[in-house]
Amino acid sequence: MASVTSLQPTNSIISSSRFKPPNPNPDHLFLKTQPFSSFNPTPAKPFRTLAVNNPSINRRRYDRSSQPQATSPRSKPVYKTQPLHKNSNYPNPNEPTNESSDQNVSDPLRKDVDLMGLCKEGKVEEALEYMGHGVSADYGVFCMLLESWDDLKVGRKIHQYLKLAPFGGDIELNEKLIEMYGRCGSMRDARKVFDRMPERNLSLWHSMINGYALNGKGGEGLLLFEQMRSSGLKPDKETVKVVLGACASAGAVEEGLTYFESMKDEYGIVPEIEHYVGVIDVLGKSGHLNEAEEFIAKMPFEPTAEVWEALRNLARIHGDLELEDRAEELLVSVDPSKVNADKIPLPPRKKYSELNMLEERNMVSESRCTDIYGESYEQSKGLRGQMREAGYVPDTRYVLHDIDQEAKEQALQYHSERLAIAYGLISTPARQTLRIIKNLRICGDCHNAIKIMSKIVGRELIVRDNKRFHHFKNGKCSCGDYW
């Protein structure tokens, strides 16, 4: 009986030194299989075994009563084999085979996968898995992947695949790559892509400047714009738009007005409605709401719905209810549909008079407590002493409950961004950047606290609230304490 210790994926011939046919009257056979072409067939065909008579050996029959005769080396049964793929079943040679039924659509070794179809269906992770197994992606697939994904870890994986593609140096794809890194809050990776490009068109510069503005680094965006002008490129309408966005992000009011005037005088660009809205954002985000209203009154054309909507949103941010209502009325007069589309109804006020104060105190609407929160709070408490030594003073104005001063200071420690940062500190390696996403606007006390935290722990802490990115590093924030 033959024994085989291992089979390598080659067209090797394996011979048996002792072979006793299971059938008393068999023919000497050669067992032939289809040759093994590569480890990743395209697609993998079923394993077949065909039996044919050996023409070089005379037919002989074995006698049950006679002893088996020694055979010459030429009469040894010879097998050609190949290893089976993982999770594959050996087919029954007596049953008809259907090649199309053996092609598993979820087999990661397939080469004929429709990656574009998977991306359109939202199965991006599955498409990336196929790409990891060697499936080639075309230009359109990379465009869709970069436009639809905003996770940093997966984005870096897409970047690695793009480097191996024949069009890895394409300017349009690298522009989308920079935009993807900007959405993920990693301008360091975006700048690496930008700096390594041998050629840069205006769109590439625009993506980089806009990414800085989105991440609260408008000052760096303005420096990049000056570098673009020094390189000899002439700004266009889109350039002025992204530069005004960078000015609004950095709170650079004078620079924004200067750039707006220079687009007409220096570059001969006629301002459009998007540029006027950009100037309103520059003024309004810095708190100059009266100046923004005066700027609207001096516009050479009637204000559109975009203008009044921008003014209404800025007034709402700064708490100017009178200006917000006035801008709302003017917006409705221009476009009545905006009220129904954008108006968010306020929840009904709670009637505290219906409940006794003691009964209210004993009521529990929701309770959620895990060990994670406990560990995070302990870590936050451990940082409190170091933060006070570094100059941190709790700002209890952001606690709206009617409680004593000590309870207000303790309530600040339970803000979600602080607990998230504390949990990140105890669960990640030292010096690793933490990214926190919050669906509400960060309060002023947490903003000051996280600045001091970043200096104490020696990490970059990136917080994304409902307005912008805040990059805290070495005791400073990218927003310049303006958001």
GROMACS .gro file of N, CA and C in nm, residues 329-407:
model
  237
  329GLU      N    1  -3.773   8.510   0.735
  329GLU     CA    2  -3.884   8.568   0.659
  329GLU      C    3  -3.841   8.602   0.516
  330LEU      N    4  -3.722   8.659   0.501
  330LEU     CA    5  -3.673   8.692   0.367
  330LEU      C    6  -3.645   8.566   0.286
  331LEU      N    7  -3.600   8.460   0.352
  331LEU     CA    8  -3.577   8.334   0.282
  331LEU      C    9  -3.708   8.275   0.231
  332VAL      N   10  -3.812   8.281   0.314
  332VAL     CA   11  -3.942   8.227   0.273
  332VAL      C   12  -3.999   8.306   0.156
  333SER      N   13  -3.976   8.437   0.155
  333SER     CA   14  -4.029   8.518   0.045
  333SER      C   15  -3.961   8.484  -0.088
  334VAL      N   16  -3.838   8.439  -0.082
  334VAL     CA   17  -3.766   8.403  -0.205
  334VAL      C   18  -3.794   8.259  -0.245
  335ASP      N   19  -3.790   8.168  -0.146
  335ASP     CA   20  -3.810   8.026  -0.174
  335ASP      C   21  -3.890   7.965  -0.060
  336PRO      N   22  -4.024   7.957  -0.076
  336PRO     CA   23  -4.108   7.905   0.033
  336PRO      C   24  -4.078   7.760   0.072
  337SER      N   25  -4.023   7.683  -0.020
  337SER     CA   26  -3.996   7.542   0.011
  337SER      C   27  -3.884   7.523   0.114
  338LYS      N   28  -3.803   7.627   0.135
  338LYS     CA   29  -3.691   7.614   0.228
  338LYS      C   30  -3.738   7.597   0.372
  339VAL      N   31  -3.854   7.651   0.403
  339VAL     CA   32  -3.902   7.642   0.541
  339VAL      C   33  -3.934   7.498   0.575
  340ASN      N   34  -4.007   7.430   0.490
  340ASN     CA   35  -4.045   7.292   0.517
  340ASN      C   36  -3.925   7.199   0.511
  341ALA      N   37  -3.828   7.232   0.425
  341ALA     CA   38  -3.714   7.142   0.409
  341ALA      C   39  -3.615   7.155   0.522
  342ASP      N   40  -3.595   7.275   0.573
  342ASP     CA   41  -3.486   7.298   0.668
  342ASP      C   42  -3.532   7.330   0.809
  343LYS      N   43  -3.658   7.362   0.826
  343LYS     CA   44  -3.704   7.400   0.959
  343LYS      C   45  -3.710   7.278   1.048
  344ILE      N   46  -3.641   7.283   1.161
  344ILE     CA   47  -3.639   7.172   1.256
  344ILE      C   48  -3.730   7.207   1.372
  345PRO      N   49  -3.839   7.133   1.393
  345PRO     CA   50  -3.930   7.168   1.504
  345PRO      C   51  -3.863   7.142   1.638
  346LEU      N   52  -3.881   7.235   1.731
  346LEU     CA   53  -3.825   7.219   1.864
  346LEU      C   54  -3.910   7.123   1.945
  347PRO      N   55  -3.851   7.041   2.029
  347PRO     CA   56  -3.930   6.950   2.113
  347PRO      C   57  -4.013   7.028   2.212
  348PRO      N   58  -4.129   6.976   2.249
  348PRO     CA   59  -4.213   7.049   2.346
  348PRO      C   60  -4.143   7.062   2.481
  349ARG      N   61  -4.164   7.177   2.542
  349ARG     CA   62  -4.102   7.202   2.672
  349ARG      C   63  -4.166   7.113   2.779
  350LYS      N   64  -4.081   7.065   2.868
  350LYS     CA   65  -4.131   6.980   2.976
  350LYS      C   66  -4.200   7.064   3.082
  351LYS      N   67  -4.316   7.021   3.126
  351LYS     CA   68  -4.392   7.094   3.226
  351LYS      C   69  -4.354   7.042   3.364
  352TYR      N   70  -4.262   7.112   3.425
  352TYR     CA   71  -4.215   7.068   3.556
  352TYR      C   72  -4.320   7.085   3.665
  353SER      N   73  -4.418   7.172   3.640
  353SER     CA   74  -4.520   7.193   3.742
  353SER      C   75  -4.607   7.071   3.764
  354GLU      N   76  -4.613   6.980   3.669
  354GLU     CA   77  -4.697   6.862   3.682
  354GLU      C   78  -4.636   6.758   3.775
  355LEU      N   79  -4.505   6.771   3.807
  355LEU     CA   80  -4.437   6.672   3.887
  355LEU      C   81  -4.384   6.735   4.014
  356ASN      N   82  -4.397   6.664   4.121
  356ASN     CA   83  -4.337   6.706   4.244
  356ASN      C   84  -4.186   6.693   4.235
  357MET      N   85  -4.109   6.783   4.296
  357MET     CA   86  -3.963   6.779   4.284
  357MET      C   87  -3.906   6.649   4.337
  358LEU      N   88  -3.960   6.597   4.445
  358LEU     CA   89  -3.909   6.471   4.501
  358LEU      C   90  -3.941   6.355   4.409
  359GLU      N   91  -4.061   6.355   4.350
  359GLU     CA   92  -4.096   6.249   4.256
  359GLU      C   93  -4.007   6.256   4.133
  360GLU      N   94  -3.979   6.376   4.086
  360GLU     CA   95  -3.892   6.394   3.970
  360GLU      C   96  -3.752   6.341   4.000
  361ARG      N   97  -3.706   6.361   4.124
  361ARG     CA   98  -3.572   6.319   4.160
  361ARG      C   99  -3.560   6.167   4.161
  362ASN      N  100  -3.666   6.098   4.196
  362ASN     CA  101  -3.663   5.953   4.207
  362ASN      C  102  -3.691   5.882   4.075
  363MET      N  103  -3.729   5.955   3.972
  363MET     CA  104  -3.760   5.893   3.844
  363MET      C  105  -3.632   5.869   3.765
  364VAL      N  106  -3.627   5.754   3.697
  364VAL     CA  107  -3.511   5.720   3.613
  364VAL      C  108  -3.563   5.690   3.473
  365SER      N  109  -3.525   5.773   3.378
  365SER     CA  110  -3.572   5.753   3.240
  365SER      C  111  -3.482   5.658   3.163
  366GLU      N  112  -3.352   5.661   3.193
  366GLU     CA  113  -3.258   5.574   3.123
  366GLU      C  114  -3.137   5.553   3.212
  367SER      N  115  -3.086   5.430   3.214
  367SER     CA  116  -2.969   5.400   3.295
  367SER      C  117  -2.874   5.318   3.211
  368ARG      N  118  -2.751   5.361   3.203
  368ARG     CA  119  -2.652   5.290   3.123
  368ARG      C  120  -2.517   5.304   3.192
  369CYS      N  121  -2.460   5.193   3.232
  369CYS     CA  122  -2.333   5.197   3.302
  369CYS      C  123  -2.257   5.069   3.272
  370THR      N  124  -2.134   5.078   3.226
  370THR     CA  125  -2.049   4.962   3.201
  370THR      C  126  -1.913   4.985   3.262
  371ASP      N  127  -1.833   4.881   3.263
  371ASP     CA  128  -1.699   4.894   3.317
  371ASP      C  129  -1.615   4.991   3.236
  372ILE      N  130  -1.644   5.000   3.105
  372ILE     CA  131  -1.567   5.091   3.020
  372ILE      C  132  -1.581   5.233   3.069
  373TYR      N  133  -1.706   5.276   3.099
  373TYR     CA  134  -1.726   5.412   3.146
  373TYR      C  135  -1.659   5.432   3.280
  374GLY      N  136  -1.664   5.330   3.367
  374GLY     CA  137  -1.598   5.342   3.496
  374GLY      C  138  -1.448   5.360   3.483
  375GLU      N  139  -1.385   5.281   3.399
  375GLU     CA  140  -1.241   5.294   3.377
  375GLU      C  141  -1.207   5.429   3.315
  376SER      N  142  -1.291   5.474   3.221
  376SER     CA  143  -1.266   5.603   3.157
  376SER      C  144  -1.276   5.717   3.258
  377TYR      N  145  -1.375   5.708   3.347
  377TYR     CA  146  -1.390   5.815   3.446
  377TYR      C  147  -1.272   5.815   3.543
  378GLU      N  148  -1.223   5.698   3.581
  378GLU     CA  149  -1.107   5.694   3.670
  378GLU      C  150  -0.985   5.755   3.602
  379GLN      N  151  -0.968   5.726   3.473
  379GLN     CA  152  -0.857   5.785   3.400
  379GLN      C  153  -0.872   5.937   3.393
  380SER      N  154  -0.996   5.984   3.373
  380SER     CA  155  -1.021   6.127   3.368
  380SER      C  156  -0.992   6.192   3.503
  381LYS      N  157  -1.028   6.123   3.610
  381LYS     CA  158  -0.998   6.175   3.744
  381LYS      C  159  -0.847   6.182   3.767
  382GLY      N  160  -0.774   6.082   3.713
  382GLY     CA  161  -0.630   6.082   3.731
  382GLY      C  162  -0.563   6.199   3.662
  383LEU      N  163  -0.622   6.244   3.549
  383LEU     CA  164  -0.566   6.358   3.477
  383LEU      C  165  -0.603   6.492   3.541
  384ARG      N  166  -0.705   6.492   3.626
  384ARG     CA  167  -0.758   6.619   3.677
  384ARG      C  168  -0.652   6.696   3.756
  385GLY      N  169  -0.577   6.624   3.840
  385GLY     CA  170  -0.475   6.692   3.920
  385GLY      C  171  -0.366   6.752   3.833
  386GLN      N  172  -0.320   6.678   3.730
  386GLN     CA  173  -0.217   6.730   3.641
  386GLN      C  174  -0.270   6.849   3.561
  387MET      N  175  -0.398   6.844   3.524
  387MET     CA  176  -0.455   6.954   3.447
  387MET      C  177  -0.464   7.081   3.531
  388ARG      N  178  -0.498   7.067   3.658
  388ARG     CA  179  -0.505   7.186   3.745
  388ARG      C  180  -0.366   7.247   3.762
  389GLU      N  181  -0.265   7.162   3.775
  389GLU     CA  182  -0.129   7.213   3.786
  389GLU      C  183  -0.086   7.285   3.659
  390ALA      N  184  -0.140   7.242   3.545
  390ALA     CA  185  -0.105   7.304   3.417
  390ALA      C  186  -0.185   7.431   3.389
  391GLY      N  187  -0.277   7.466   3.481
  391GLY     CA  188  -0.350   7.591   3.465
  391GLY      C  189  -0.496   7.575   3.430
  392TYR      N  190  -0.550   7.453   3.434
  392TYR     CA  191  -0.691   7.433   3.398
  392TYR      C  192  -0.782   7.478   3.511
  393VAL      N  193  -0.882   7.559   3.475
  393VAL     CA  194  -0.984   7.605   3.570
  393VAL      C  195  -1.120   7.569   3.511
  394PRO      N  196  -1.200   7.484   3.578
  394PRO     CA  197  -1.330   7.444   3.523
  394PRO      C  198  -1.420   7.565   3.500
  395ASP      N  199  -1.480   7.568   3.382
  395ASP     CA  200  -1.572   7.676   3.347
  395ASP      C  201  -1.713   7.622   3.363
  396THR      N  202  -1.773   7.645   3.478
  396THR     CA  203  -1.903   7.586   3.510
  396THR      C  204  -2.019   7.659   3.444
  397ARG      N  205  -1.992   7.760   3.362
  397ARG     CA  206  -2.101   7.826   3.290
  397ARG      C  207  -2.169   7.729   3.193
  398TYR      N  208  -2.098   7.624   3.152
  398TYR     CA  209  -2.154   7.529   3.056
  398TYR      C  210  -2.236   7.419   3.122
  399VAL      N  211  -2.252   7.425   3.255
  399VAL     CA  212  -2.340   7.334   3.327
  399VAL      C  213  -2.467   7.411   3.359
  400LEU      N  214  -2.577   7.372   3.299
  400LEU     CA  215  -2.701   7.449   3.309
  400LEU      C  216  -2.791   7.401   3.421
  401HIS      N  217  -2.751   7.297   3.493
  401HIS     CA  218  -2.835   7.247   3.603
  401HIS      C  219  -2.817   7.334   3.727
  402ASP      N  220  -2.921   7.342   3.805
  402ASP     CA  221  -2.919   7.423   3.927
  402ASP      C  222  -2.863   7.337   4.041
  403ILE      N  223  -2.731   7.323   4.045
  403ILE     CA  224  -2.663   7.244   4.146
  403ILE      C  225  -2.547   7.326   4.201
  404ASP      N  226  -2.484   7.277   4.308
  404ASP     CA  227  -2.376   7.355   4.368
  404ASP      C  228  -2.251   7.350   4.281
  405GLN      N  229  -2.151   7.430   4.320
  405GLN     CA  230  -2.031   7.446   4.239
  405GLN      C  231  -1.953   7.316   4.225
  406GLU      N  232  -1.941   7.240   4.333
  406GLU     CA  233  -1.865   7.115   4.327
  406GLU      C  234  -1.931   7.014   4.236
  407ALA      N  235  -2.064   7.007   4.241
  407ALA     CA  236  -2.136   6.913   4.155
  407ALA      C  237  -2.123   6.954   4.008
   0.00000   0.00000   0.00000
